[in-house]
């Protein structure tokens, strides 16, 4: 690879480069470009979820949520709807409501409030039913978790690699993509420090290992939804059973809630959810709720 061709106001320009990284996001055309150049395309794993959410800013009043800064109502059975309300600077809330497989929050005022009322806990509804909206409702849709296995390709052009969402894009409700891209940047620096020869192969292997855990978290969690298509080996079924118990106990246990966020935000390995003292809290939390 010797550079990129850029189409701008002044026409098409060619920029020469020793090294080119495709960081063009999930719509990356690298598979098609590789194909056109006679290389194999990477194997793709796609786990459709068809989620859609609608976001809006509201004025934040001191009495809202008794002073709490956030409430996150994660998607879970029976309806898999979710709602998030987070405090932002300048006395604002950012509110996002959504669901899976076309069960998306409506774009009209009344429908949006009604969707908030339908959530399994009332906090988001209780704020937005009377709060002052500061922006229009803004939609976002996401079709599928998508992973491209470049690390499996036997041949790849020199001076080139694929990076970030172009490699793997996760269901955004788990908030992992930027963290993974930052971890990949560190891995790429390390690969480049060892010389430009074979850098793509080294990078794709390193990136694949980095992606494994967040992919397992995002896809494993999505597979709790019965309509999500994908293999559910015994390990995934056990983890999802355990997670349902974990969520139940974490509703009233700050240690468990914090531990869950540490894992979801990639600060700890998923095995941290299974440590004996944590598992004991999960068991006690469920026994107390029974
Ligand atoms: C709604 C939403 C919420 C998210 N929330 C979080 C979160 O809370 N935490 C988190 O870690 N991650 C989150 N993510 C994921 C995160 O945004 C992405 O993983 C991250 O932005 C990926 O970075 P990237 O540079 O690989 O791709 P992108 O951010 O998609 O950037 C690709 C860029 O390339 C440009 N481009 C594409 N094609 C061309 C072309 N042919 N020529 C020139 N330019 C081109 C695009 O315009 C774009 O600017 C969220 C994603 C979404 C959609």
PDB file of N, CA, C and O in Angstrom, residues 138-174:
ATOM      1  N   UNK A 138     -33.717  12.689  19.163  1.00  0.00           N
ATOM      2  CA  UNK A 138     -32.778  12.288  18.100  1.00  0.00           C
ATOM      3  C   UNK A 138     -32.655  10.764  18.067  1.00  0.00           C
ATOM      4  O   UNK A 138     -32.311  10.143  19.065  1.00  0.00           O
ATOM      5  N   UNK A 139     -32.939  10.170  16.885  1.00  0.00           N
ATOM      6  CA  UNK A 139     -32.925   8.700  16.798  1.00  0.00           C
ATOM      7  C   UNK A 139     -31.537   8.153  16.482  1.00  0.00           C
ATOM      8  O   UNK A 139     -30.711   8.828  15.883  1.00  0.00           O
ATOM      9  N   UNK A 140     -31.287   6.908  16.896  1.00  0.00           N
ATOM     10  CA  UNK A 140     -30.092   6.186  16.469  1.00  0.00           C
ATOM     11  C   UNK A 140     -30.474   4.717  16.316  1.00  0.00           C
ATOM     12  O   UNK A 140     -31.183   4.174  17.174  1.00  0.00           O
ATOM     13  N   UNK A 141     -30.014   4.102  15.244  1.00  0.00           N
ATOM     14  CA  UNK A 141     -30.314   2.675  15.060  1.00  0.00           C
ATOM     15  C   UNK A 141     -29.037   1.899  14.808  1.00  0.00           C
ATOM     16  O   UNK A 141     -28.098   2.426  14.204  1.00  0.00           O
ATOM     17  N   UNK A 142     -29.027   0.679  15.290  1.00  0.00           N
ATOM     18  CA  UNK A 142     -27.830  -0.164  15.162  1.00  0.00           C
ATOM     19  C   UNK A 142     -28.318  -1.570  14.825  1.00  0.00           C
ATOM     20  O   UNK A 142     -29.132  -2.142  15.539  1.00  0.00           O
ATOM     21  N   UNK A 143     -27.807  -2.121  13.725  1.00  0.00           N
ATOM     22  CA  UNK A 143     -28.375  -3.395  13.265  1.00  0.00           C
ATOM     23  C   UNK A 143     -27.742  -4.618  13.923  1.00  0.00           C
ATOM     24  O   UNK A 143     -28.446  -5.529  14.353  1.00  0.00           O
ATOM     25  N   UNK A 144     -26.382  -4.654  13.988  1.00  0.00           N
ATOM     26  CA  UNK A 144     -25.759  -5.923  14.401  1.00  0.00           C
ATOM     27  C   UNK A 144     -24.358  -5.705  14.962  1.00  0.00           C
ATOM     28  O   UNK A 144     -23.616  -4.842  14.477  1.00  0.00           O
ATOM     29  N   UNK A 145     -23.992  -6.502  15.978  1.00  0.00           N
ATOM     30  CA  UNK A 145     -22.583  -6.614  16.361  1.00  0.00           C
ATOM     31  C   UNK A 145     -21.860  -7.194  15.153  1.00  0.00           C
ATOM     32  O   UNK A 145     -22.349  -8.159  14.536  1.00  0.00           O
ATOM     33  N   UNK A 146     -20.690  -6.657  14.829  1.00  0.00           N
ATOM     34  CA  UNK A 146     -20.005  -7.097  13.605  1.00  0.00           C
ATOM     35  C   UNK A 146     -18.506  -7.206  13.857  1.00  0.00           C
ATOM     36  O   UNK A 146     -17.868  -6.234  14.269  1.00  0.00           O
ATOM     37  N   UNK A 147     -17.977  -8.412  13.636  1.00  0.00           N
ATOM     38  CA  UNK A 147     -16.538  -8.634  13.844  1.00  0.00           C
ATOM     39  C   UNK A 147     -15.938  -9.196  12.566  1.00  0.00           C
ATOM     40  O   UNK A 147     -16.470 -10.150  11.989  1.00  0.00           O
ATOM     41  N   UNK A 148     -14.815  -8.614  12.145  1.00  0.00           N
ATOM     42  CA  UNK A 148     -14.133  -9.087  10.931  1.00  0.00           C
ATOM     43  C   UNK A 148     -12.808  -9.722  11.337  1.00  0.00           C
ATOM     44  O   UNK A 148     -11.968  -9.060  11.956  1.00  0.00           O
ATOM     45  N   UNK A 149     -12.637 -10.978  10.965  1.00  0.00           N
ATOM     46  CA  UNK A 149     -11.474 -11.739  11.447  1.00  0.00           C
ATOM     47  C   UNK A 149     -10.279 -11.615  10.504  1.00  0.00           C
ATOM     48  O   UNK A 149      -9.884 -12.586   9.850  1.00  0.00           O
ATOM     49  N   UNK A 150      -9.668 -10.425  10.487  1.00  0.00           N
ATOM     50  CA  UNK A 150      -8.479 -10.222   9.652  1.00  0.00           C
ATOM     51  C   UNK A 150      -7.304 -11.081  10.123  1.00  0.00           C
ATOM     52  O   UNK A 150      -6.411 -11.393   9.349  1.00  0.00           O
ATOM     53  N   UNK A 151      -7.300 -11.447  11.418  1.00  0.00           N
ATOM     54  CA  UNK A 151      -6.157 -12.221  11.943  1.00  0.00           C
ATOM     55  C   UNK A 151      -6.076 -13.610  11.298  1.00  0.00           C
ATOM     56  O   UNK A 151      -5.043 -14.268  11.389  1.00  0.00           O
ATOM     57  N   UNK A 152      -7.182 -14.035  10.634  1.00  0.00           N
ATOM     58  CA  UNK A 152      -7.168 -15.369  10.019  1.00  0.00           C
ATOM     59  C   UNK A 152      -6.620 -15.366   8.587  1.00  0.00           C
ATOM     60  O   UNK A 152      -6.397 -16.431   8.015  1.00  0.00           O
ATOM     61  N   UNK A 153      -6.458 -14.171   7.996  1.00  0.00           N
ATOM     62  CA  UNK A 153      -6.081 -14.126   6.573  1.00  0.00           C
ATOM     63  C   UNK A 153      -4.633 -14.566   6.371  1.00  0.00           C
ATOM     64  O   UNK A 153      -3.737 -14.110   7.075  1.00  0.00           O
ATOM     65  N   UNK A 154      -4.404 -15.459   5.388  1.00  0.00           N
ATOM     66  CA  UNK A 154      -3.029 -15.914   5.164  1.00  0.00           C
ATOM     67  C   UNK A 154      -2.165 -14.844   4.495  1.00  0.00           C
ATOM     68  O   UNK A 154      -0.954 -14.828   4.674  1.00  0.00           O
ATOM     69  N   UNK A 155      -2.780 -13.950   3.710  1.00  0.00           N
ATOM     70  CA  UNK A 155      -2.014 -12.907   2.998  1.00  0.00           C
ATOM     71  C   UNK A 155      -2.672 -11.564   3.247  1.00  0.00           C
ATOM     72  O   UNK A 155      -3.902 -11.465   3.312  1.00  0.00           O
ATOM     73  N   UNK A 156      -1.864 -10.520   3.388  1.00  0.00           N
ATOM     74  CA  UNK A 156      -2.414  -9.183   3.590  1.00  0.00           C
ATOM     75  C   UNK A 156      -1.413  -8.181   3.001  1.00  0.00           C
ATOM     76  O   UNK A 156      -0.198  -8.383   3.128  1.00  0.00           O
ATOM     77  N   UNK A 157      -1.894  -7.089   2.358  1.00  0.00           N
ATOM     78  CA  UNK A 157      -0.948  -6.151   1.733  1.00  0.00           C
ATOM     79  C   UNK A 157      -0.005  -5.516   2.759  1.00  0.00           C
ATOM     80  O   UNK A 157      -0.432  -5.199   3.878  1.00  0.00           O
ATOM     81  N   UNK A 158       1.253  -5.307   2.384  1.00  0.00           N
ATOM     82  CA  UNK A 158       2.208  -4.631   3.277  1.00  0.00           C
ATOM     83  C   UNK A 158       1.836  -3.154   3.423  1.00  0.00           C
ATOM     84  O   UNK A 158       1.208  -2.567   2.550  1.00  0.00           O
ATOM     85  N   UNK A 159       2.231  -2.551   4.556  1.00  0.00           N
ATOM     86  CA  UNK A 159       2.016  -1.118   4.775  1.00  0.00           C
ATOM     87  C   UNK A 159       0.563  -0.747   4.987  1.00  0.00           C
ATOM     88  O   UNK A 159       0.150   0.391   4.718  1.00  0.00           O
ATOM     89  N   UNK A 160      -0.216  -1.706   5.477  1.00  0.00           N
ATOM     90  CA  UNK A 160      -1.661  -1.450   5.587  1.00  0.00           C
ATOM     91  C   UNK A 160      -2.235  -2.217   6.764  1.00  0.00           C
ATOM     92  O   UNK A 160      -1.769  -3.321   7.077  1.00  0.00           O
ATOM     93  N   UNK A 161      -3.221  -1.645   7.438  1.00  0.00           N
ATOM     94  CA  UNK A 161      -4.005  -2.442   8.384  1.00  0.00           C
ATOM     95  C   UNK A 161      -5.370  -1.813   8.618  1.00  0.00           C
ATOM     96  O   UNK A 161      -5.661  -0.711   8.137  1.00  0.00           O
ATOM     97  N   UNK A 162      -6.181  -2.509   9.351  1.00  0.00           N
ATOM     98  CA  UNK A 162      -7.573  -2.090   9.610  1.00  0.00           C
ATOM     99  C   UNK A 162      -7.726  -1.975  11.124  1.00  0.00           C
ATOM    100  O   UNK A 162      -7.197  -2.801  11.880  1.00  0.00           O
ATOM    101  N   UNK A 163      -8.489  -0.964  11.580  1.00  0.00           N
ATOM    102  CA  UNK A 163      -8.414  -0.538  12.967  1.00  0.00           C
ATOM    103  C   UNK A 163      -9.805  -0.142  13.502  1.00  0.00           C
ATOM    104  O   UNK A 163     -10.656   0.310  12.751  1.00  0.00           O
ATOM    105  N   UNK A 164     -10.011  -0.257  14.802  1.00  0.00           N
ATOM    106  CA  UNK A 164     -11.211   0.296  15.452  1.00  0.00           C
ATOM    107  C   UNK A 164     -12.492  -0.393  15.014  1.00  0.00           C
ATOM    108  O   UNK A 164     -12.538  -1.617  14.836  1.00  0.00           O
ATOM    109  N   UNK A 165     -13.544   0.402  14.822  1.00  0.00           N
ATOM    110  CA  UNK A 165     -14.839  -0.168  14.433  1.00  0.00           C
ATOM    111  C   UNK A 165     -14.759  -0.891  13.089  1.00  0.00           C
ATOM    112  O   UNK A 165     -15.594  -1.757  12.803  1.00  0.00           O
ATOM    113  N   UNK A 166     -13.779  -0.539  12.258  1.00  0.00           N
ATOM    114  CA  UNK A 166     -13.632  -1.228  10.978  1.00  0.00           C
ATOM    115  C   UNK A 166     -13.265  -2.694  11.205  1.00  0.00           C
ATOM    116  O   UNK A 166     -13.558  -3.547  10.379  1.00  0.00           O
ATOM    117  N   UNK A 167     -12.646  -2.971  12.347  1.00  0.00           N
ATOM    118  CA  UNK A 167     -12.304  -4.350  12.720  1.00  0.00           C
ATOM    119  C   UNK A 167     -13.476  -5.023  13.423  1.00  0.00           C
ATOM    120  O   UNK A 167     -13.828  -6.157  13.155  1.00  0.00           O
ATOM    121  N   UNK A 168     -14.051  -4.286  14.381  1.00  0.00           N
ATOM    122  CA  UNK A 168     -15.130  -4.865  15.184  1.00  0.00           C
ATOM    123  C   UNK A 168     -15.999  -3.754  15.740  1.00  0.00           C
ATOM    124  O   UNK A 168     -15.474  -2.807  16.340  1.00  0.00           O
ATOM    125  N   UNK A 169     -17.291  -3.839  15.532  1.00  0.00           N
ATOM    126  CA  UNK A 169     -18.159  -2.835  16.170  1.00  0.00           C
ATOM    127  C   UNK A 169     -19.196  -3.552  17.027  1.00  0.00           C
ATOM    128  O   UNK A 169     -19.816  -4.529  16.610  1.00  0.00           O
ATOM    129  N   UNK A 170     -19.308  -3.040  18.258  1.00  0.00           N
ATOM    130  CA  UNK A 170     -20.113  -3.683  19.298  1.00  0.00           C
ATOM    131  C   UNK A 170     -21.434  -2.936  19.452  1.00  0.00           C
ATOM    132  O   UNK A 170     -21.487  -1.724  19.238  1.00  0.00           O
ATOM    133  N   UNK A 171     -22.446  -3.652  19.904  1.00  0.00           N
ATOM    134  CA  UNK A 171     -23.701  -3.012  20.294  1.00  0.00           C
ATOM    135  C   UNK A 171     -23.368  -1.826  21.204  1.00  0.00           C
ATOM    136  O   UNK A 171     -22.768  -2.001  22.269  1.00  0.00           O
ATOM    137  N   UNK A 172     -23.717  -0.572  20.797  1.00  0.00           N
ATOM    138  CA  UNK A 172     -23.255   0.591  21.567  1.00  0.00           C
ATOM    139  C   UNK A 172     -23.845   0.695  22.970  1.00  0.00           C
ATOM    140  O   UNK A 172     -23.322   1.462  23.784  1.00  0.00           O
ATOM    141  N   UNK A 173     -24.889  -0.084  23.277  1.00  0.00           N
ATOM    142  CA  UNK A 173     -25.438   0.057  24.643  1.00  0.00           C
ATOM    143  C   UNK A 173     -24.415  -0.395  25.687  1.00  0.00           C
ATOM    144  O   UNK A 173     -24.537  -0.053  26.848  1.00  0.00           O
ATOM    145  N   UNK A 174     -23.380  -1.154  25.276  1.00  0.00           N
ATOM    146  CA  UNK A 174     -22.374  -1.582  26.257  1.00  0.00           C
ATOM    147  C   UNK A 174     -21.204  -0.597  26.353  1.00  0.00           C
ATOM    148  O   UNK A 174     -20.314  -0.783  27.205  1.00  0.00           O
TER     149      UNK A 174
END
